[in-house]
Amino acid sequence: MAKVSIMRILIVFAATSMLVDMALSCILYLVSSIYQLMMLLIVKVTEANYGSCGTGNAISKTDINPTTIPLTAAGSRYFSSGLW
């Protein structure tokens, strides 16, 4: 009789573990799908806007993913990015 009880407990534990694993997989898939739908925007800004975390009066914007920005000349450049 004790062996049957232990076997039932193990079966319930295994089934519960599988259900929790399936539920977590669904949640992680949903979150990653939503993240991929969001658009990453790269904005080239002035030094003043960069210092104040502002994106107003942007010099240029790109929403192409993945983004490549060619550095064709020496000097400082300031960029800001975010999900939009």
CSV table of C-alpha atoms in Angstrom, one decimal:
chain,number,residue,atom,x,y,z
A,1,MET,CA,0.0,0.0,0.0
A,2,ALA,CA,2.9,2.4,0.8
A,3,LYS,CA,4.4,1.7,-2.6
A,4,VAL,CA,1.2,2.7,-4.3
A,5,SER,CA,1.1,6.0,-2.4
A,6,ILE,CA,4.7,6.8,-3.2
A,7,MET,CA,4.1,6.0,-6.9
A,8,ARG,CA,1.0,8.2,-7.0
A,9,ILE,CA,3.0,11.1,-5.4
A,10,LEU,CA,5.8,10.7,-8.0
A,11,ILE,CA,3.3,10.7,-10.9
A,12,VAL,CA,1.6,13.8,-9.6
A,13,PHE,CA,4.9,15.5,-9.1
A,14,ALA,CA,6.1,14.6,-12.6
A,15,ALA,CA,2.8,15.8,-14.1
A,16,THR,CA,2.9,19.0,-12.2
A,17,SER,CA,6.5,19.6,-13.2
A,18,MET,CA,5.6,19.1,-16.9
A,19,LEU,CA,2.6,21.5,-16.7
A,20,VAL,CA,4.7,24.2,-15.1
A,21,ASP,CA,7.4,23.8,-17.7
A,22,MET,CA,4.8,24.1,-20.5
A,23,ALA,CA,3.3,27.2,-18.9
A,24,LEU,CA,6.7,28.9,-18.6
A,25,SER,CA,7.5,28.1,-22.2
A,26,CYS,CA,4.3,29.8,-23.4
A,27,ILE,CA,5.0,32.9,-21.3
A,28,LEU,CA,8.6,33.2,-22.5
A,29,TYR,CA,7.5,32.8,-26.2
A,30,LEU,CA,4.8,35.5,-25.8
A,31,VAL,CA,7.2,38.0,-24.3
A,32,SER,CA,9.9,37.4,-26.9
A,33,SER,CA,7.3,37.7,-29.7
A,34,ILE,CA,6.1,41.1,-28.4
A,35,TYR,CA,9.7,42.3,-28.1
A,36,GLN,CA,10.4,41.4,-31.8
A,37,LEU,CA,7.4,43.4,-32.9
A,38,MET,CA,8.7,46.6,-31.3
A,39,MET,CA,10.9,48.9,-33.5
A,40,LEU,CA,14.4,49.9,-32.5
A,41,LEU,CA,15.0,53.5,-33.5
A,42,ILE,CA,18.5,54.9,-33.7
A,43,VAL,CA,18.7,58.8,-33.7
A,44,LYS,CA,21.8,60.8,-34.3
A,45,VAL,CA,21.7,63.9,-32.0
A,46,THR,CA,23.7,66.9,-31.1
A,47,GLU,CA,26.1,66.8,-28.1
A,48,ALA,CA,23.7,69.0,-26.2
A,49,ASN,CA,20.8,66.7,-26.8
A,50,TYR,CA,22.9,63.7,-26.0
A,51,GLY,CA,23.9,65.3,-22.6
A,52,SER,CA,20.2,65.9,-21.7
A,53,CYS,CA,19.0,62.6,-23.1
A,54,GLY,CA,16.9,64.6,-25.6
A,55,THR,CA,16.0,63.4,-29.1
A,56,GLY,CA,14.5,66.7,-30.4
A,57,ASN,CA,16.0,68.2,-33.6
A,58,ALA,CA,17.6,64.9,-34.5
A,59,ILE,CA,20.3,65.1,-37.1
A,60,SER,CA,19.2,61.8,-38.6
A,61,LYS,CA,17.0,58.8,-37.8
A,62,THR,CA,17.0,55.1,-38.8
A,63,ASP,CA,14.6,52.3,-38.0
A,64,ILE,CA,16.3,49.7,-40.2
A,65,ASN,CA,17.2,46.6,-38.2
A,66,PRO,CA,19.9,45.7,-37.8
A,67,THR,CA,21.4,49.2,-38.2
A,68,THR,CA,24.8,49.9,-39.5
A,69,ILE,CA,26.2,53.4,-39.3
A,70,PRO,CA,29.3,54.1,-41.4
A,71,LEU,CA,32.0,56.2,-39.7
A,72,THR,CA,33.4,58.0,-42.7
A,73,ALA,CA,35.3,60.8,-40.9
A,74,ALA,CA,37.1,61.3,-37.6
A,75,GLY,CA,35.3,63.0,-34.8
A,76,SER,CA,32.7,62.5,-32.1
A,77,ARG,CA,29.1,61.4,-32.9
A,78,TYR,CA,26.2,61.1,-30.5
A,79,PHE,CA,23.4,58.6,-30.8
A,80,SER,CA,20.4,57.7,-28.8
A,81,SER,CA,18.2,54.6,-29.2
A,82,GLY,CA,15.0,53.2,-27.9
A,83,LEU,CA,12.1,50.9,-28.6
A,84,TRP,CA,9.2,52.6,-30.3
